Short mmCIF file of C-alpha atoms in Angstrom, two decimals:
data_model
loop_
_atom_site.label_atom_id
_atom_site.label_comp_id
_atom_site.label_asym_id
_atom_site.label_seq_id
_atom_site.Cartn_x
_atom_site.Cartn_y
_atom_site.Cartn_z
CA UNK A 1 27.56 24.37 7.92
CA UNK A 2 30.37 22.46 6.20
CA UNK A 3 30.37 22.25 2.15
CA UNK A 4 30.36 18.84 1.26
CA UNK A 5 31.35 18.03 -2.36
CA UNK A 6 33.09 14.93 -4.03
CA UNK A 7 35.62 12.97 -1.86
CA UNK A 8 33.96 13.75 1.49
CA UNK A 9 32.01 11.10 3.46
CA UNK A 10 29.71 11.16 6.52
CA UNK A 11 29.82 8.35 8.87
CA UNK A 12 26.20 8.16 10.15
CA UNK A 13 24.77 5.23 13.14
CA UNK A 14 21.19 4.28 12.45
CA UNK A 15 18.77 2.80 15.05
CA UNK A 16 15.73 1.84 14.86
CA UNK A 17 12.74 0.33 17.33
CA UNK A 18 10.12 -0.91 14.16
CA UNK A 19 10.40 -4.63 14.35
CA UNK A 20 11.99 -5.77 11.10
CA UNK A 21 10.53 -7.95 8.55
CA UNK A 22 7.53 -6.91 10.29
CA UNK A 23 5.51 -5.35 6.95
CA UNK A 24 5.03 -2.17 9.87
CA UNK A 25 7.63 -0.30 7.31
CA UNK A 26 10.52 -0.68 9.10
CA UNK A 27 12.56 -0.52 6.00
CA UNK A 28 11.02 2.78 5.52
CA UNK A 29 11.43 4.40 8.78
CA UNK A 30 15.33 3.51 8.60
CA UNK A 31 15.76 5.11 5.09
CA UNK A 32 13.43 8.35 5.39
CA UNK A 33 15.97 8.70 8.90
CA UNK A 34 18.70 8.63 6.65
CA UNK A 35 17.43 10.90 4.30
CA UNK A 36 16.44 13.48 6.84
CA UNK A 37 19.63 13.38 8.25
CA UNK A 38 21.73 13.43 5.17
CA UNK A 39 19.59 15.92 3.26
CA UNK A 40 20.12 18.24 6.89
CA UNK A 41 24.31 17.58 6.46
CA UNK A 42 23.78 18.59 2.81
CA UNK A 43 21.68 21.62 2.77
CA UNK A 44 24.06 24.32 2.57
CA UNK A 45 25.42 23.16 -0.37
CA UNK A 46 24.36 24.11 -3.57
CA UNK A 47 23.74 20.27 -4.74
CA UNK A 48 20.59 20.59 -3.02
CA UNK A 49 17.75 22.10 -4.07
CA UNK A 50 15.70 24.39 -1.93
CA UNK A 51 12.48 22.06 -2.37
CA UNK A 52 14.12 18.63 -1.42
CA UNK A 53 13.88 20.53 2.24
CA UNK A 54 9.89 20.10 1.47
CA UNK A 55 8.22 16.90 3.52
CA UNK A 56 6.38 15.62 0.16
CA UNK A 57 9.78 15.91 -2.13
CA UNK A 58 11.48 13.76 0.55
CA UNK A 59 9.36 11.04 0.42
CA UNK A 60 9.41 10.65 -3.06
CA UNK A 61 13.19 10.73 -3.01
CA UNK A 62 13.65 8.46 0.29
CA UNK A 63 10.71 5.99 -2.33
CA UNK A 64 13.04 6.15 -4.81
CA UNK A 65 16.13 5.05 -2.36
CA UNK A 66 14.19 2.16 -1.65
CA UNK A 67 13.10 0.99 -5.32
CA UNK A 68 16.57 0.91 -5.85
CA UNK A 69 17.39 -1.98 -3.34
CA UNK A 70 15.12 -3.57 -6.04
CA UNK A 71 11.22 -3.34 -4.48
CA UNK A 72 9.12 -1.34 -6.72
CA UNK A 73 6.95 -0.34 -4.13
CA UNK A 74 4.85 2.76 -4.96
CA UNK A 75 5.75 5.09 -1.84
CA UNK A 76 2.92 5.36 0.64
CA UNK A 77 5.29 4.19 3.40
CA UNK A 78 7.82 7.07 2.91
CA UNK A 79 5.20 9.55 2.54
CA UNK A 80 3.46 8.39 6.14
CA UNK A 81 6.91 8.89 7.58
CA UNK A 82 7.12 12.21 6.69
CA UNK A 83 3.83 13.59 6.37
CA UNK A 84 2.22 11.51 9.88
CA UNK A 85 0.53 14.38 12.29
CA UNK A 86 0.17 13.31 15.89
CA UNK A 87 -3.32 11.81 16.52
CA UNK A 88 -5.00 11.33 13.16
CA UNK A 89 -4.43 9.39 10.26
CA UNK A 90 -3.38 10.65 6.70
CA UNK A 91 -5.69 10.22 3.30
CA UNK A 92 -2.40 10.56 0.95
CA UNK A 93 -2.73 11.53 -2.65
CA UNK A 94 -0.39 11.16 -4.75
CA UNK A 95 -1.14 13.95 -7.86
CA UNK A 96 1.89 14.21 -9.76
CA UNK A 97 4.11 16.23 -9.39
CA UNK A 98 3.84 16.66 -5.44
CA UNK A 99 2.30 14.14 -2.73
CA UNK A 100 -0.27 15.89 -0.57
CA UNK A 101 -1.87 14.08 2.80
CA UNK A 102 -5.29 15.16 4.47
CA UNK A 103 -5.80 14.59 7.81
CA UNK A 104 -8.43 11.92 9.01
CA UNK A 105 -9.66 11.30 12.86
CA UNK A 106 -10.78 8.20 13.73
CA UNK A 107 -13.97 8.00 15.84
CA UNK A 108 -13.76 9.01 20.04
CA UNK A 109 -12.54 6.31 21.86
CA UNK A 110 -11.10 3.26 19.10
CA UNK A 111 -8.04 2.44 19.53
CA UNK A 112 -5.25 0.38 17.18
CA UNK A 113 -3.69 -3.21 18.32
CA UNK A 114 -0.85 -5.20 16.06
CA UNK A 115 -0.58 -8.25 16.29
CA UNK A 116 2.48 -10.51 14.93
CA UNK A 117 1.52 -13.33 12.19
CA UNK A 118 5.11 -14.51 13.43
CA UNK A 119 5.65 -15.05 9.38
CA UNK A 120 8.33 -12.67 8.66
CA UNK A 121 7.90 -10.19 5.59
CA UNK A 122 10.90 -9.27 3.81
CA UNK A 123 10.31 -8.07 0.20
CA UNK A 124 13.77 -9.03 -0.49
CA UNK A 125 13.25 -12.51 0.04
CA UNK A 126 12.09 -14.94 -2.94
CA UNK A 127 8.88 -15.48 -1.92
CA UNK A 128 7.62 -12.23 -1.10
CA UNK A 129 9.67 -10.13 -3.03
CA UNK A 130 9.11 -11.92 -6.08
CA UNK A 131 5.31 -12.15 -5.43
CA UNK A 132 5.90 -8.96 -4.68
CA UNK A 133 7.12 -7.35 -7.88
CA UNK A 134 4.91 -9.90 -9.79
CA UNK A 135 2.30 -7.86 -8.54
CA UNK A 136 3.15 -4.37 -9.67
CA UNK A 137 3.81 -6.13 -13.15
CA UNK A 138 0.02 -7.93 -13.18
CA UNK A 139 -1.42 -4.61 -12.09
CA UNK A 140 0.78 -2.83 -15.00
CA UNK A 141 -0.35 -5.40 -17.66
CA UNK A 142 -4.35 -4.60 -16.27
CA UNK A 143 -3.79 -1.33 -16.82
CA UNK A 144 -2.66 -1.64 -20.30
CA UNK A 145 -5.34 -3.76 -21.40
CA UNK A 146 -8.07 -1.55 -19.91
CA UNK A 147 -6.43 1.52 -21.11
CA UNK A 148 -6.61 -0.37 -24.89
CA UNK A 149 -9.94 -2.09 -24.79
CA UNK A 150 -11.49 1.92 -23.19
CA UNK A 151 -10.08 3.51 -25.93
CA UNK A 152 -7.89 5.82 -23.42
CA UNK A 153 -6.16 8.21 -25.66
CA UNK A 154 -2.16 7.20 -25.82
CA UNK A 155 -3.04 4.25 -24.02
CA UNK A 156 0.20 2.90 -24.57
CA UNK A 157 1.72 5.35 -21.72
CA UNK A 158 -0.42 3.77 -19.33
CA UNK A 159 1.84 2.22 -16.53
CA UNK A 160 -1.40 2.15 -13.59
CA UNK A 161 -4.41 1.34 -12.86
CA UNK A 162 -4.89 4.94 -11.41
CA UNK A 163 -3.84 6.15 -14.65
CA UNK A 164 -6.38 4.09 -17.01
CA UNK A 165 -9.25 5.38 -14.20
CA UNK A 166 -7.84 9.33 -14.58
CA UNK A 167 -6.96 9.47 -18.26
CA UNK A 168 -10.21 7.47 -19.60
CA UNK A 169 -12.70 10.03 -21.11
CA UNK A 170 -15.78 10.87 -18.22
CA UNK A 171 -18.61 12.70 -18.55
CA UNK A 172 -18.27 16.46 -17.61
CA UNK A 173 -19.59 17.02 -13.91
CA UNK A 174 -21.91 19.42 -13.45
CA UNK A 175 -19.99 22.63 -13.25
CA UNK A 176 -18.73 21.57 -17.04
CA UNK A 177 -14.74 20.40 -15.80
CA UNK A 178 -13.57 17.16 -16.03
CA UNK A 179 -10.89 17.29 -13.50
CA UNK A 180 -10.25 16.46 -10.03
CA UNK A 181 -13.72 14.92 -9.37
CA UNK A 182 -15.65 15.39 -5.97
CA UNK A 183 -15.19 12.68 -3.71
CA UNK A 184 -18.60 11.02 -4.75
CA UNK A 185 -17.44 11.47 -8.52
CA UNK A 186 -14.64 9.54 -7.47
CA UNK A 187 -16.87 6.83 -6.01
CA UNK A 188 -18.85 6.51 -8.83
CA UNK A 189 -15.72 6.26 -11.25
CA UNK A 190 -13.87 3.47 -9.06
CA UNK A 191 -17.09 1.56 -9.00
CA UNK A 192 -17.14 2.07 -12.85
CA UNK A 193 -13.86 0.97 -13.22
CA UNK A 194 -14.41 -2.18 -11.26
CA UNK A 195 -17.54 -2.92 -13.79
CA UNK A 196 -14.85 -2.78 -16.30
CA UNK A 197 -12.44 -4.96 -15.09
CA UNK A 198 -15.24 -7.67 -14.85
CA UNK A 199 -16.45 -6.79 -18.34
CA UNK A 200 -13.14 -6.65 -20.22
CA UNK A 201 -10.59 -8.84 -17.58
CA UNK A 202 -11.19 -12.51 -17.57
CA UNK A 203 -10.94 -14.62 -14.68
CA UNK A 204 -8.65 -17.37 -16.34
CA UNK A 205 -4.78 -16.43 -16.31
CA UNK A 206 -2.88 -14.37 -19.09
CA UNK A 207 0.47 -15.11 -20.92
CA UNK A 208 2.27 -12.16 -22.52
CA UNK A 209 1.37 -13.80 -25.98
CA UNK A 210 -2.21 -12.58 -25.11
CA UNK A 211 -1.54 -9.21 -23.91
CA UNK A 212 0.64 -8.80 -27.29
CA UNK A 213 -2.24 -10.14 -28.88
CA UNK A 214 -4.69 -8.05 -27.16
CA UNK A 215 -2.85 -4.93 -28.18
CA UNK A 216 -1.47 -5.75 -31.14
CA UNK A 217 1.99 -4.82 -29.52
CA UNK A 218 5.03 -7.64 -29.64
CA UNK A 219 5.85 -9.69 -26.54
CA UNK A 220 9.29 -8.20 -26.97
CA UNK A 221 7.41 -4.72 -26.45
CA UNK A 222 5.56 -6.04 -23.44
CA UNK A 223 7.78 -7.44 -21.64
CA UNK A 224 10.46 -4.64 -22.23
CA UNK A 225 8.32 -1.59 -21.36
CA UNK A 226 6.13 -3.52 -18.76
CA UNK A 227 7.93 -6.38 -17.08
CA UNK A 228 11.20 -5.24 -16.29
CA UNK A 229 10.17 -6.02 -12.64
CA UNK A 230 9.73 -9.92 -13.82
CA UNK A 231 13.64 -10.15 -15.29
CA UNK A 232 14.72 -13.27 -16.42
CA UNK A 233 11.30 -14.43 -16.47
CA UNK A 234 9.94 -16.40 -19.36
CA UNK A 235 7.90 -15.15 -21.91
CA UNK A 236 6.46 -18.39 -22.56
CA UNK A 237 5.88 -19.28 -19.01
CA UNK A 238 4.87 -16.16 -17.02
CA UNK A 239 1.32 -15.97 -16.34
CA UNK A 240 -0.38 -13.11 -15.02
CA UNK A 241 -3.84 -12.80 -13.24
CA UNK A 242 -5.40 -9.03 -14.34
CA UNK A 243 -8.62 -8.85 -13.12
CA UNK A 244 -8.33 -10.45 -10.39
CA UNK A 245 -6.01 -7.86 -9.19
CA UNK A 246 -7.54 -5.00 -10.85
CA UNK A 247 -10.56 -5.41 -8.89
CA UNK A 248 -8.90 -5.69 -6.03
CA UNK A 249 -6.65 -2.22 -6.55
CA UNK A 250 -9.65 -0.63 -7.54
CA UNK A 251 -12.00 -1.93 -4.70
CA UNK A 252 -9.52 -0.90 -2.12
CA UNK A 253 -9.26 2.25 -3.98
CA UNK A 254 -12.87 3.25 -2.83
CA UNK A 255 -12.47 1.12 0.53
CA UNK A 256 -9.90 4.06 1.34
CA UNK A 257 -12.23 6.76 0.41
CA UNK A 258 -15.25 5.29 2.29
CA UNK A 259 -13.10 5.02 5.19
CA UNK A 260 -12.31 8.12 5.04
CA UNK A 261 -15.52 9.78 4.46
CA UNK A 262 -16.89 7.40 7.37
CA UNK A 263 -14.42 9.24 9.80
CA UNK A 264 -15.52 12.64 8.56
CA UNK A 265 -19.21 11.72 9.54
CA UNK A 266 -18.32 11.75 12.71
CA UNK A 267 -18.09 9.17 16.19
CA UNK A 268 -20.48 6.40 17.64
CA UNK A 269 -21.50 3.02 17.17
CA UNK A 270 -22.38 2.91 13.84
CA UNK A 271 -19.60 4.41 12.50
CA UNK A 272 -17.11 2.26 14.28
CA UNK A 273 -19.13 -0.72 12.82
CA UNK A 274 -18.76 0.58 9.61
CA UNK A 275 -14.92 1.27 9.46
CA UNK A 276 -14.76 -2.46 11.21
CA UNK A 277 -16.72 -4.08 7.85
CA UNK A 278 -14.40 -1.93 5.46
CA UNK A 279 -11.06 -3.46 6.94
CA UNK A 280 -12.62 -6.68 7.04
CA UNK A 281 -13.68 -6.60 3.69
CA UNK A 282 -9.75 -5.32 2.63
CA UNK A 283 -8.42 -7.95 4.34
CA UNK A 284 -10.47 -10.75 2.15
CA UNK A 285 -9.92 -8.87 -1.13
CA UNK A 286 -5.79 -9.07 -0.16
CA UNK A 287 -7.05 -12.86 1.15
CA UNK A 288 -8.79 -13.91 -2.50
CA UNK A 289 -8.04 -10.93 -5.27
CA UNK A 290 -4.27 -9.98 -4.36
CA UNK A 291 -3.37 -13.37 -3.42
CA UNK A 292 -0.84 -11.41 -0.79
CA UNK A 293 -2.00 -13.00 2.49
CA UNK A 294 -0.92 -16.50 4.82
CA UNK A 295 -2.65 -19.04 6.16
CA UNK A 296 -1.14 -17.88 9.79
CA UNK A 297 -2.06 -14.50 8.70
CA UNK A 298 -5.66 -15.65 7.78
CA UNK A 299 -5.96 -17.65 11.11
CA UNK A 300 -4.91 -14.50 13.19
CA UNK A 301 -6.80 -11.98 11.14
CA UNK A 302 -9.62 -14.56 11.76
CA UNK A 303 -9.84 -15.05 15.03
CA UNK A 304 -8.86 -11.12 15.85
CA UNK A 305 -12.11 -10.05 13.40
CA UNK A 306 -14.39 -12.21 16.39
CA UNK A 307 -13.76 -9.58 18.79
CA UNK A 308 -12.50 -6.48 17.11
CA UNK A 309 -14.35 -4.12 15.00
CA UNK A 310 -12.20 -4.83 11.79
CA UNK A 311 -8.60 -6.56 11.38
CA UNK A 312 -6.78 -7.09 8.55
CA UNK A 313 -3.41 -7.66 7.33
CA UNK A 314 -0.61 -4.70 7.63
CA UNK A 315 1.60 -3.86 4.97
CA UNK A 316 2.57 -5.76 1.64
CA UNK A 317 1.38 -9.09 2.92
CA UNK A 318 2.95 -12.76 2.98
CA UNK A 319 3.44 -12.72 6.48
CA UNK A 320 4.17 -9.85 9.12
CA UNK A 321 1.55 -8.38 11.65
CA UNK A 322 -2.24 -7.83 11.50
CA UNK A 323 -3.60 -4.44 12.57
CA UNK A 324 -7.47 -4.67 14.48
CA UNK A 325 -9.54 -1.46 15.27
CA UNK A 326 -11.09 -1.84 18.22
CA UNK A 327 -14.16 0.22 19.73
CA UNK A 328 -14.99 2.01 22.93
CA UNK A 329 -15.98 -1.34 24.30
CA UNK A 330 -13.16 -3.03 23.79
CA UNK A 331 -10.18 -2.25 25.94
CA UNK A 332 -6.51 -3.31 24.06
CA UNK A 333 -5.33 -5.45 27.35
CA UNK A 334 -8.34 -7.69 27.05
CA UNK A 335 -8.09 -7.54 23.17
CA UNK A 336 -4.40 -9.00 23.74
CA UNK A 337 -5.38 -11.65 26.27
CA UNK A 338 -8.00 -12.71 23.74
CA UNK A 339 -5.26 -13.27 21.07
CA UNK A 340 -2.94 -14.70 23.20
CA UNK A 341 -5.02 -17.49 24.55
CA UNK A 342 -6.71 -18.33 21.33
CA UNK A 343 -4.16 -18.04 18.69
CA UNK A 344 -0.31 -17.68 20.36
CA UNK A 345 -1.31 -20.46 22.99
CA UNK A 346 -2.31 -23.08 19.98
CA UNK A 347 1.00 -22.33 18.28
CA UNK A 348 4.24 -24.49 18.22
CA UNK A 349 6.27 -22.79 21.10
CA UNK A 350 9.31 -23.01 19.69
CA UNK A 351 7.47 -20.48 16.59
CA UNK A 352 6.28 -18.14 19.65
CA UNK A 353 9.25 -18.33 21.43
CA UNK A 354 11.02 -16.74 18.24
CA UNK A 355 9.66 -13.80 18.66
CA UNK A 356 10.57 -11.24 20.85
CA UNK A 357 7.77 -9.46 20.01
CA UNK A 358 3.71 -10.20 19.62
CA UNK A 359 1.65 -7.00 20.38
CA UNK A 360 1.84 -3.34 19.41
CA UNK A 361 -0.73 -0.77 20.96
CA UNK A 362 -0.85 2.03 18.59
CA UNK A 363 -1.73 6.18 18.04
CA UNK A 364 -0.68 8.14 15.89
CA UNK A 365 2.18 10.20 16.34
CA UNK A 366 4.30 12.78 14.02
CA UNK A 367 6.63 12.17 11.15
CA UNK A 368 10.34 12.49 10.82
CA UNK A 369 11.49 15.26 13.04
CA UNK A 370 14.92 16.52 13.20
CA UNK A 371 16.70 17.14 16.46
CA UNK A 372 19.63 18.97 16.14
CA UNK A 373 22.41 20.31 19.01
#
């Protein structure tokens, strides 16, 4: 109950068991600790405000923690952390101003497995983390364009791709509103979206000189309200690919929805098939649209996807550990045995014998909880 103000201090020891530089959020789980545990110190004072004590505000905040380390990530990590419920996974929207989750079961009987790509993931790191950031700023500049070339009102505010799909004008649904659309609304407008990307993206690579000239902004304007991620880059030399990755966040999009809506349905063989061609299918748009994939990712994803129901990659991509769902009739120890003959055996061992770690058997479980003497 102590009132901290300016000049105090709180010496704090952090441990955690997510393997790091594992793209399983590990990053994540350390910081929304941290800001649990500091926001728990600081609640009797009046420098905190009654609804940072809410799960969804403390995401966003622990997010924001994180984008200042220099990742502009977008915050579905944190909000997992805080929002997880013990066995079922978590559709999370994020409708400004609050971030809501809604509870999805998988079908009886599947169960998770990770596997390590043995790559580590660090989106601090030059590779990935400028990839990385490149990313958010090619998904930016798609967003811009479509907003301009679908004559969204204001469409110079448009910073996302969720934001040209929301703000462009729809027809009314049936009961005359506009606004939030029925999950097959929602369908129908991602797929519509996609059309659009095809229709008004082109394949071949963009400069900023064509998105200026696209939207009859400057490049000064462009790259100032729309590449700050890319600093220091070269206006001349940066090249961005939009529709490639604009049909891939848009895709994935209604991947998550199907998935979703799949698990609703209910359990058997069928359905488990179905979830199984919907990771499959993420992991090749991540593979060939996002670019954000391996090649000892894609060789493990590969050879996991010949006896799984779906694998894919986990995470941001360029490197860190695959995640397969596996069916009733597929038991995680001989899943594992699979993987360890076929892929870890035919690696260098000196690469295996670097990690520590190279399986994961999964469930879900509950967020951050606080335990307190």
């Amino acid at each position: 109950g102590a009132q901290w103000g300016r000049g105090h201090s709180i010496a704090m020891v952090v441990h955690g068991q997510v393997p790091m530089g594992s793209g399983l959020s590990s990053s994540a789980s350390v910081i929304c600790a941290y800001v649990a545990a500091l926001v728990h110190a600081l609640a009797p004072s009046e420098a905190v405000a009654l609804e940072a004590l809410e799960k969804s505000a403390l995401s966003a905040l622990a997010a924001d923690c994180e984008r200042m380390l220099g990742v502009s990530l977008g915050g579905m990590d944190q909000a997992i952390s805080f929002l997880a419920e013990k066995n079922c996974a978590q559709l999370i929207h994020f409708t400004h101003p609050r971030i809501t989750a809604q509870p999805v079961h998988l079908p009886e009987g599947c169960s998770l497995v990770l596997s390590n790509s043995l790559v580590s993931h660090s989106l601090q790191s030059a590779a990935a983390g400028s990839g990385y950031n490149h990313r958010v700023v090619e998904c930016r500049l798609a967003a811009l364009v479509l907003a301009k070339c679908l004559g969204v009102g204001q469409w110079e505010e448009v910073m996302t791709l969720a934001e040209a799909e929301q703000l462009r004008v729809w027809p009314p649904q049936d009961d005359g509103s506009c606004t939030p659309p029925p999950a097959a609304a929602l369908l129908a407008r991602l797929e519509a979206m996609q059309c659009a990307a095809g229709e008004y993206l082109h394949t071949a690579q963009y400069s900023i000189a064509d998105v200026a000239r696209i939207t009859g902004k400057s490049c000064e304007w462009v790259m100032s309200t729309r590449c700050t991620e890319a600093a220091g880059a070269d206006e001349n030399a940066a090249i961005f690919s939009l529709r490639q990755r604009a049909k891939h966040v848009y895709c994935e999009a209604q991947r998550v929805h199907l998935f979703a809506e799949v698990c609703q349905g209910g359990d058997g063989v069928a359905a488990v098939q179905r979830l199984g061609e919907l990771m499959n299918a993420s992991h090749e748009s991540c593979r060939d649209l996002f670019e954000c994939s391996c090649r000892e990712m894609d060789e493990l994803v590969e050879a996991a996807q010949k006896r799984a129901a779906g694998s894919r990659l986990t995470g941001a991509g360029w490197g860190g550990w695959c995640v397969s769902l596996l069916g009733p009739d597929m038991s995680p120890q001989a899943f594992m045995e699979y993987l360890e003959e076929e892929v870890y055996a035919q690696r260098a061992s000196d690469e295996v014998a670097g990690s520590t770690l190279k399986f994961l058997v999964s469930s879900p479980a509950p967020g951050v909880v606080l335990f307190c003497d």
